[in-house]
GROMACS .gro file of C-alpha atoms in nm:
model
  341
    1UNK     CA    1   0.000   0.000   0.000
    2UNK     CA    2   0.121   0.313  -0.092
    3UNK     CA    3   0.207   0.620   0.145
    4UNK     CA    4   0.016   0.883   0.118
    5UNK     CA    5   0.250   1.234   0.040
    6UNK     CA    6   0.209   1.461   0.317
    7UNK     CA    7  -0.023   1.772   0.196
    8UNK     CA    8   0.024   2.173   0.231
    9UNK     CA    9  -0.301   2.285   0.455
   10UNK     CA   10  -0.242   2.615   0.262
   11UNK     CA   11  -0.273   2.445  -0.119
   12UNK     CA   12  -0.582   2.273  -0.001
   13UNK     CA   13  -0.883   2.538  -0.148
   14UNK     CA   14  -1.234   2.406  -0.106
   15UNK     CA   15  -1.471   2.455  -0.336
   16UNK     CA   16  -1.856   2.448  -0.343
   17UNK     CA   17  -2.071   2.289  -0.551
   18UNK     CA   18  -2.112   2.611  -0.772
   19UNK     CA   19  -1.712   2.595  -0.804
   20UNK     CA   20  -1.688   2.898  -0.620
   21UNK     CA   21  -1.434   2.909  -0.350
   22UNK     CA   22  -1.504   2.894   0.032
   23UNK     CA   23  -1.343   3.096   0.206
   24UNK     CA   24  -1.535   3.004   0.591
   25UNK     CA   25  -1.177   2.881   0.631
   26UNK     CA   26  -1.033   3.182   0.570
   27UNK     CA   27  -1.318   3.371   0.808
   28UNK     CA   28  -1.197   3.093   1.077
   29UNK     CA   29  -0.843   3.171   1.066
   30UNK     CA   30  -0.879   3.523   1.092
   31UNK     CA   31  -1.058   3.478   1.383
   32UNK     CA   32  -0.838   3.207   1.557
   33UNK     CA   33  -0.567   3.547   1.474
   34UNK     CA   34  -0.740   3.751   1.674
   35UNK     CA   35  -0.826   3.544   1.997
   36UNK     CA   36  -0.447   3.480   1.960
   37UNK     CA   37  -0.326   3.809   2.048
   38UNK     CA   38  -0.294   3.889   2.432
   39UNK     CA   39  -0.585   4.099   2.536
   40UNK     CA   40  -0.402   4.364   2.827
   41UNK     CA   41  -0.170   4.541   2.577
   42UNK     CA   42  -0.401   4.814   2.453
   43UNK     CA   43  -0.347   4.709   2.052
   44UNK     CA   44  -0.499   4.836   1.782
   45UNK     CA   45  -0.803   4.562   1.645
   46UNK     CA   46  -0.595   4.376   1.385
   47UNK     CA   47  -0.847   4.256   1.061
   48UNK     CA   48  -0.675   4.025   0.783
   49UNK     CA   49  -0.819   4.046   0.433
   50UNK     CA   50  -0.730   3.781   0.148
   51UNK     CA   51  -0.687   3.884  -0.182
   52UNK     CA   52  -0.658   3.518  -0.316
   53UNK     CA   53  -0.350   3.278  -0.307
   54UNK     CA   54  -0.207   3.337  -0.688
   55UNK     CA   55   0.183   3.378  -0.533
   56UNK     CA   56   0.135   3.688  -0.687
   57UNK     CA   57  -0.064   3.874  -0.401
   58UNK     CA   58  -0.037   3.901  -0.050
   59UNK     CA   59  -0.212   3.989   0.296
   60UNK     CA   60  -0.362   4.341   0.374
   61UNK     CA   61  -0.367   4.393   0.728
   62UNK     CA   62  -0.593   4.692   0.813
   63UNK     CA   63  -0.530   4.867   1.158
   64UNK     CA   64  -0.786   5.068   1.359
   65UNK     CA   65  -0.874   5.241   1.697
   66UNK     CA   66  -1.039   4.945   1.886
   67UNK     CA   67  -1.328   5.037   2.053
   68UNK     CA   68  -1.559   4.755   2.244
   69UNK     CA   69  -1.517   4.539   1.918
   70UNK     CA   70  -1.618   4.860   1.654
   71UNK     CA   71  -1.343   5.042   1.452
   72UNK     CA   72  -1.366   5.418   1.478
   73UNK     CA   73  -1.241   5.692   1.256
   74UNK     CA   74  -1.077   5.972   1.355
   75UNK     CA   75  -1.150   6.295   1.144
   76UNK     CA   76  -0.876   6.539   1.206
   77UNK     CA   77  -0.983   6.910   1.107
   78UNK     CA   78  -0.949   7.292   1.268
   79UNK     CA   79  -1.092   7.263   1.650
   80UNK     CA   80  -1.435   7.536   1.649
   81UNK     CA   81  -1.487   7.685   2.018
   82UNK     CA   82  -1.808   7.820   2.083
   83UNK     CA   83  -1.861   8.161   2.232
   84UNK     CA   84  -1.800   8.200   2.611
   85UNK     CA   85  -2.120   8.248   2.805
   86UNK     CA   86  -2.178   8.511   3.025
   87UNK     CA   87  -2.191   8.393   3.377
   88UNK     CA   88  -2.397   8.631   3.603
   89UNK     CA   89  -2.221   8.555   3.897
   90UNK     CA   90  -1.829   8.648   3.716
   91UNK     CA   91  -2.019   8.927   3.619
   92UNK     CA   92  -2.123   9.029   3.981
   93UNK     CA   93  -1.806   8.916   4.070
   94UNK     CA   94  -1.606   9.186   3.794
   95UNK     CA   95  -1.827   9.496   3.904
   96UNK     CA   96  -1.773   9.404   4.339
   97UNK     CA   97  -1.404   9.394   4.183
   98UNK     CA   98  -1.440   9.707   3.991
   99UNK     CA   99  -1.651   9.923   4.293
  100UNK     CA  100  -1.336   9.806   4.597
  101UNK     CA  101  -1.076   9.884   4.368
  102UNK     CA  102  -1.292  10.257   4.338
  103UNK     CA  103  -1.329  10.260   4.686
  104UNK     CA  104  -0.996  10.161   4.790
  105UNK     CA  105  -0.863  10.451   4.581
  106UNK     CA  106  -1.122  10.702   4.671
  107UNK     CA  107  -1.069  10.626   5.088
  108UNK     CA  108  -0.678  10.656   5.016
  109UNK     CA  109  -0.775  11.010   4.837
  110UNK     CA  110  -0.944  11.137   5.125
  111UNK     CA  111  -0.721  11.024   5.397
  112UNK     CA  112  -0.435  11.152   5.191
  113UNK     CA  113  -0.634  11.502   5.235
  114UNK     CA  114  -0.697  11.516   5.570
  115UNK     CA  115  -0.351  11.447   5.653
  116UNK     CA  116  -0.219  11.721   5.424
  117UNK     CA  117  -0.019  11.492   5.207
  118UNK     CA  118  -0.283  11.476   4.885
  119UNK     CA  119  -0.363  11.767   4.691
  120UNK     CA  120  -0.744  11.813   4.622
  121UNK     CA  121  -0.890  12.039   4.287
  122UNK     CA  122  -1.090  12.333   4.388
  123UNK     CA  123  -1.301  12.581   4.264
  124UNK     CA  124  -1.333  12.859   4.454
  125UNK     CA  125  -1.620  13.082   4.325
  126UNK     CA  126  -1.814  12.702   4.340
  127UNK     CA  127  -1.699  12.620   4.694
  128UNK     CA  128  -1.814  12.960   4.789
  129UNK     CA  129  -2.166  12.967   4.660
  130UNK     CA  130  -2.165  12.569   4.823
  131UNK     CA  131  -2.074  12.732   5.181
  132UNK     CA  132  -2.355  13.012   5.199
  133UNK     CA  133  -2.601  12.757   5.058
  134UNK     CA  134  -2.552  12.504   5.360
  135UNK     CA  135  -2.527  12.827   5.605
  136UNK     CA  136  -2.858  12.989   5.421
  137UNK     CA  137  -3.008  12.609   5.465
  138UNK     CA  138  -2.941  12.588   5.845
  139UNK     CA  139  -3.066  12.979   5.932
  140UNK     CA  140  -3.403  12.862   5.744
  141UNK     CA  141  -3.438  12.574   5.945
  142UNK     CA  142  -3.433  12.767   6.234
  143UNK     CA  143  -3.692  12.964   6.111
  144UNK     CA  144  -3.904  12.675   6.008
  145UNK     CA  145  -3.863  12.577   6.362
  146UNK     CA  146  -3.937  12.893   6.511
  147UNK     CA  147  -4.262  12.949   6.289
  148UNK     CA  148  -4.399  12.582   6.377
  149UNK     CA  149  -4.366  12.675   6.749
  150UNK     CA  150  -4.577  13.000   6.673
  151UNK     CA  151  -4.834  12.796   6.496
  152UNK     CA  152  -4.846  12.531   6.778
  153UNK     CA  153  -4.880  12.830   7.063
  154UNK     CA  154  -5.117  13.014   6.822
  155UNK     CA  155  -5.336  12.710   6.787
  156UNK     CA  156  -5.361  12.662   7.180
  157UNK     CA  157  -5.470  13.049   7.225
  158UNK     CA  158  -5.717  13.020   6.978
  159UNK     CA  159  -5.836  12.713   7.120
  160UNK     CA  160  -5.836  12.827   7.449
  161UNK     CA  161  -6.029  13.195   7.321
  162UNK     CA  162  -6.318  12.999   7.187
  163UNK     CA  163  -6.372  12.778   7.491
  164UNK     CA  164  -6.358  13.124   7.641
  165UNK     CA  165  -6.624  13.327   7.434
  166UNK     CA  166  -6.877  12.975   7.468
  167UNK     CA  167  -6.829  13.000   7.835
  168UNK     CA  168  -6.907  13.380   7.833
  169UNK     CA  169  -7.204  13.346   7.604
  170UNK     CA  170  -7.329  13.067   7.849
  171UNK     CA  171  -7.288  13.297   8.157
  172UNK     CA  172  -7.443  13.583   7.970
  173UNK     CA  173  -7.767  13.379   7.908
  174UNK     CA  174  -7.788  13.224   8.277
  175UNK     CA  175  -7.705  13.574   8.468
  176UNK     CA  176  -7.929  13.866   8.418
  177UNK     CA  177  -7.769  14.092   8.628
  178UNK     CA  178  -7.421  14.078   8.393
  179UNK     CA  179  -7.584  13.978   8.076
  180UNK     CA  180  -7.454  14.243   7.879
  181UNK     CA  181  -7.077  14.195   8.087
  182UNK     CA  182  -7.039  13.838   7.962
  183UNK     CA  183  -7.204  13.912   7.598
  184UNK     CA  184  -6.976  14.180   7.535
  185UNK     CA  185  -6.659  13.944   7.640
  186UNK     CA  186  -6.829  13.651   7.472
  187UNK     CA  187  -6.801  13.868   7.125
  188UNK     CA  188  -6.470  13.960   7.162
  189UNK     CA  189  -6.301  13.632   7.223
  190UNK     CA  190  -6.516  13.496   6.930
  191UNK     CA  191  -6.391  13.778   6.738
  192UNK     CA  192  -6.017  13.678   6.820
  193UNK     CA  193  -6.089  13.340   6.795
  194UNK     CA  194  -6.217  13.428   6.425
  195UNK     CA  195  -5.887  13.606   6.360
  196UNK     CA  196  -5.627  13.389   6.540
  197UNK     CA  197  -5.782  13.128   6.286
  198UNK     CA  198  -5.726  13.419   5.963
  199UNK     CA  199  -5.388  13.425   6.110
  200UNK     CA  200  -5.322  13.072   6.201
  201UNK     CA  201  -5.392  13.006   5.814
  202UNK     CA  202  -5.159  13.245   5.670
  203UNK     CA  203  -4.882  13.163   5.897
  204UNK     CA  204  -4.909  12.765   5.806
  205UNK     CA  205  -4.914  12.864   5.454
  206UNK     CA  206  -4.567  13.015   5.521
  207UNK     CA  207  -4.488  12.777   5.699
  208UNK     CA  208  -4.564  12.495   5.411
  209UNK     CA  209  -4.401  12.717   5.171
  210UNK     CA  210  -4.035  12.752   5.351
  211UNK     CA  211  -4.077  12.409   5.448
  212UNK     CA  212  -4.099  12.303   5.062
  213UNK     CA  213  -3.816  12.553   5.012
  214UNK     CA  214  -3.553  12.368   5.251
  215UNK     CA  215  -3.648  12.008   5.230
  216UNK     CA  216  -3.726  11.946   4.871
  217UNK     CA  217  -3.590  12.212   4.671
  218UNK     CA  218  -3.237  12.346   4.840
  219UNK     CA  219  -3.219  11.963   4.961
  220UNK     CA  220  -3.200  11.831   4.625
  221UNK     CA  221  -2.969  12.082   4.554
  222UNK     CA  222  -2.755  11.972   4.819
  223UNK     CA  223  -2.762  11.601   4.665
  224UNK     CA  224  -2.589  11.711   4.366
  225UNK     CA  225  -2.317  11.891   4.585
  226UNK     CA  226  -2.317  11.553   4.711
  227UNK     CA  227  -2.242  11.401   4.380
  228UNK     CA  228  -2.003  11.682   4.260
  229UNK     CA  229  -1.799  11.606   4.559
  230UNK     CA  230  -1.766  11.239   4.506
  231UNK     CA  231  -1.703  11.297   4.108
  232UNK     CA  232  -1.466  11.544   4.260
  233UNK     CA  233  -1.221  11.286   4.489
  234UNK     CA  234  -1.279  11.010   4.232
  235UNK     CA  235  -1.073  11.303   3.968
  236UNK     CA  236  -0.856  11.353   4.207
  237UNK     CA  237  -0.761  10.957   4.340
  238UNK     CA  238  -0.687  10.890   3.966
  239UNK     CA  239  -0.495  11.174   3.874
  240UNK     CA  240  -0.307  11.090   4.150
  241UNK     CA  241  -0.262  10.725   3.995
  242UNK     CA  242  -0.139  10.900   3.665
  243UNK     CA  243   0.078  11.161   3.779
  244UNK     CA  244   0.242  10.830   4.036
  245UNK     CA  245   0.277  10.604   3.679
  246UNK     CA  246   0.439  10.929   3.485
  247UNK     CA  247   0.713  10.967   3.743
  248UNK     CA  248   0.805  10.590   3.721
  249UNK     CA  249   0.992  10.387   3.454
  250UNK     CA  250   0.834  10.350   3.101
  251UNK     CA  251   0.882   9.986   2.957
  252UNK     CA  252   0.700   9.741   2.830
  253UNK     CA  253   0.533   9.625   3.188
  254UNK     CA  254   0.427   9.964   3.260
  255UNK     CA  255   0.276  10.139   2.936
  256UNK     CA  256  -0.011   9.933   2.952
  257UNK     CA  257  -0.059  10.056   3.311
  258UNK     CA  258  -0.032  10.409   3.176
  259UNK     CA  259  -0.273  10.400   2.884
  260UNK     CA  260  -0.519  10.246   3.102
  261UNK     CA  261  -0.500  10.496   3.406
  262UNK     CA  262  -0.511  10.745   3.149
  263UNK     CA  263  -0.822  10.628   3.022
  264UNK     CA  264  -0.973  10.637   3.386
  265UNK     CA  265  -0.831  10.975   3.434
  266UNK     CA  266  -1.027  11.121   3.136
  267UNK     CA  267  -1.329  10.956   3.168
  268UNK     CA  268  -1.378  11.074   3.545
  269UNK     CA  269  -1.210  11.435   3.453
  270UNK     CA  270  -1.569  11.434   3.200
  271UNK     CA  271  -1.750  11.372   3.522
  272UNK     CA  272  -1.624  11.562   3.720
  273UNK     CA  273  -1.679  11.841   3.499
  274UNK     CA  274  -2.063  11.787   3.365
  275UNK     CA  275  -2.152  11.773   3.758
  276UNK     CA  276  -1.974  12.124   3.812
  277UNK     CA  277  -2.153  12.254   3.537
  278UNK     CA  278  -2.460  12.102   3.637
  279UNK     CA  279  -2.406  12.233   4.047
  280UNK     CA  280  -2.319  12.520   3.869
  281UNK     CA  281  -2.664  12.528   3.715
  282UNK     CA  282  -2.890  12.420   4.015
  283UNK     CA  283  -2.716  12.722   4.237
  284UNK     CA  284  -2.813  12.978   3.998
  285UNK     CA  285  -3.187  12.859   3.968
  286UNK     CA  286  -3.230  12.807   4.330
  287UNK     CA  287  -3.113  13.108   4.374
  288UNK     CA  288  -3.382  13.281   4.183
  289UNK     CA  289  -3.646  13.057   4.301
  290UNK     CA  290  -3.564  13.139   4.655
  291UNK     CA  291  -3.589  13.511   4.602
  292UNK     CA  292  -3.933  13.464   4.440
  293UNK     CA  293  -4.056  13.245   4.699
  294UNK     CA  294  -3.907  13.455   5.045
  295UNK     CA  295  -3.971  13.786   4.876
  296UNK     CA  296  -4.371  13.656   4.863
  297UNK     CA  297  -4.385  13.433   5.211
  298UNK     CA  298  -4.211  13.736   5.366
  299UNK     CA  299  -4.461  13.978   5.263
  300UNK     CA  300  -4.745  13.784   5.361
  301UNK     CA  301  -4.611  13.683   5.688
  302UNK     CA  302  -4.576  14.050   5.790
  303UNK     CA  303  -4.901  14.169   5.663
  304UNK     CA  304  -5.072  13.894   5.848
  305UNK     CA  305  -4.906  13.987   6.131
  306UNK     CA  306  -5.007  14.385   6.139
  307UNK     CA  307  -5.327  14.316   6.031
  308UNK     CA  308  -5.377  14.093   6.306
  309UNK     CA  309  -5.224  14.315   6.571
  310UNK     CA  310  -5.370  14.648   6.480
  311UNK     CA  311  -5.732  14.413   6.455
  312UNK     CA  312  -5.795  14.487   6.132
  313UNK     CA  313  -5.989  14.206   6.021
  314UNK     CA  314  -6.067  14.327   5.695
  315UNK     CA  315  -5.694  14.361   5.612
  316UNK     CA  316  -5.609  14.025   5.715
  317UNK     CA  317  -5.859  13.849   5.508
  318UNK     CA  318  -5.731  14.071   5.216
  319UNK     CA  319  -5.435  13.945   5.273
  320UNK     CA  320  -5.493  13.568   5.260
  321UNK     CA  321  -5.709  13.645   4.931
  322UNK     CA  322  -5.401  13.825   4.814
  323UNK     CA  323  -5.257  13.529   4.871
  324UNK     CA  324  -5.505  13.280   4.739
  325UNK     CA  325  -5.515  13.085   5.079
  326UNK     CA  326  -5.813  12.945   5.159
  327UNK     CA  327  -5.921  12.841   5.522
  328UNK     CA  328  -6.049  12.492   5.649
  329UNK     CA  329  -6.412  12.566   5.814
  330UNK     CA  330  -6.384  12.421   6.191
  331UNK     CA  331  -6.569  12.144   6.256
  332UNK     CA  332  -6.580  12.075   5.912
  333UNK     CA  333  -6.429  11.738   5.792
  334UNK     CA  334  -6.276  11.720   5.468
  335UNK     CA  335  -6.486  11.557   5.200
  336UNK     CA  336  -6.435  11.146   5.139
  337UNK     CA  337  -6.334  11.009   4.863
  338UNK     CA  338  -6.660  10.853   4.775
  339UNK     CA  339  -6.798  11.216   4.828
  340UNK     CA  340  -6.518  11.367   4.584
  341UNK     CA  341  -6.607  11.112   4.295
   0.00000   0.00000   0.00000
């Protein structure tokens, strides 16, 4: 019996019965290749491809990213960022930075003044016209003062003069004997009565009007002061800040610094000079108005006063029509607002 020649296991090609070549074998090896490989070393999957076995051709071995079993491309390309979004809370964070750094300089300012060592920007004729404003404001508080105390004691007298003339006409009716006495005294304190009420009007009228005079308009006045002096020390902090960067060394660390306090320096020097023209302003109008207003409180005040005195009741209540004051009825409520519709 023959021996049988030993045979190649790679010249053996199987064929169907279409005469078509299978290639499970080939499937089967390439799989036996890949369960071969040690699993730990982070390789690349590994897939073999057969191009046929004409000596002529050989093996393709594709490499890939291995990814749970899947091969995965990488596309290479320029790297888009989006936009930055604006977090409310840096934001918050940049303007608490922004207001200390103000208020660091500003505190250093003042100090700096107070000790004599900083030198402050001042106009004169302004600081002037600031001075008797605040002096003006204090003497018409004081006056205020003094007129609500008359009003208050003026109030009680009247008061008291009408319980007076209703206890006079009461004894006048109940004592024969003196009825003419008591009538006679009745009419007289209901007559002063009458005119300590004239009076009492006018002198709350003034009293309203000085009152609206200090506390609204030479008060808001006094809040732009307010603002002129802060625009004022923030000027002067960062001019200070300049004229310290012009006296040091310019390089290239230090320019930056320079253009940028400059900046600052110009846009609170702009400011600092639209609220001095704008105090500037204010003082002159107030000014005015306050003549207007004294020159016609004043006048009424005084003839109020004499007419009172000298009992001229027909001159006082000329002078509160002068004067377009009208006077609240006693014992007469003011009208409700279902009334007023």
């Amino acid at each position: 019996m023959a021996q049988e020649s030993p045979r190649n296991s790679a010249a053996e090609i199987p064929v169907t019965s279409n005469g078509e070549v299978d290639d499970t074998h080939e499937h089967g090896f390439n799989r036996d290749l890949k369960r071969s490989l040690p699993s730990g070393l982070g390789l690349s999957e590994t897939q073999i491809t057969s191009h046929g076995f004409d000596g002529t051709k050989e093996g393709v071995i594709e490499a890939g990213a291995y990814q749970g079993g899947q091969k995965t491309q990488t596309k290479s390309g320029p790297v888009i960022l989006a936009d930055e979004i604006k977090n409310p809370a840096m934001e918050k964070l940049e303007l608490v930075r922004k207001w200390s750094l103000n208020t660091y300089k500003c505190t250093r300012q003042i100090i700096s003044e107070k000790l004599g060592r900083g030198s402050r920007t001042v106009d004169l004729e302004l600081e002037a016209q600031i001075d008797i404003l605040r002096d003006n404001k204090k003497k018409y508080e004081n006056i205020l003062r003094l007129a609500q105390t008359l009003s208050t004691q003026l109030f009680q007298m009247v008061h008291t003069q009408r319980q007076l003339g209703d206890a006079f006409a009461d004894l006048s009716l109940k004592s024969l004997e003196l009825h003419e006495e008591f009538g006679y005294n009745a009419d007289t304190q209901k007559l002063l009565a009458k005119n300590g009420e004239t009076l009492l009007g006018a002198i709350n009228f003034f009293i309203a009007s000085v009152n609206t005079l200090v506390n609204k308009t030479i008060e808001d006045t006094l809040m732009t002061v307010k603002q002129y002096e802060t625009a004022r020390i923030e000027y002067d902090a960062y001019r200070t800040d300049l004229e310290e960067l012009n006296l040091g060394p310019r390089d290239a660390n230090t320019l930056p610094k320079i253009e940028q306090s400059q900046h600052l320096f110009q846009a609170h020097k702009e400011k600092y000079d639209k609220m001095r023209n704008d105090v500037s302003i204010k003082l002159k109008f107030l000014e005015e108005n306050k003549v207007k207003v004294l020159h016609n409180q004043l006048v009424l005040f005084h003839n109020a006063i004499a007419a009172y005195f000298a009992g001229n009741q027909k001159q006082l209540e000329q002078t509160l029509k002068q004067f377009h004051i009208k006077l609240k009825t006693p014992g007469v409520d003011a009208p409700s607002w279902l009334e007023e519709q």
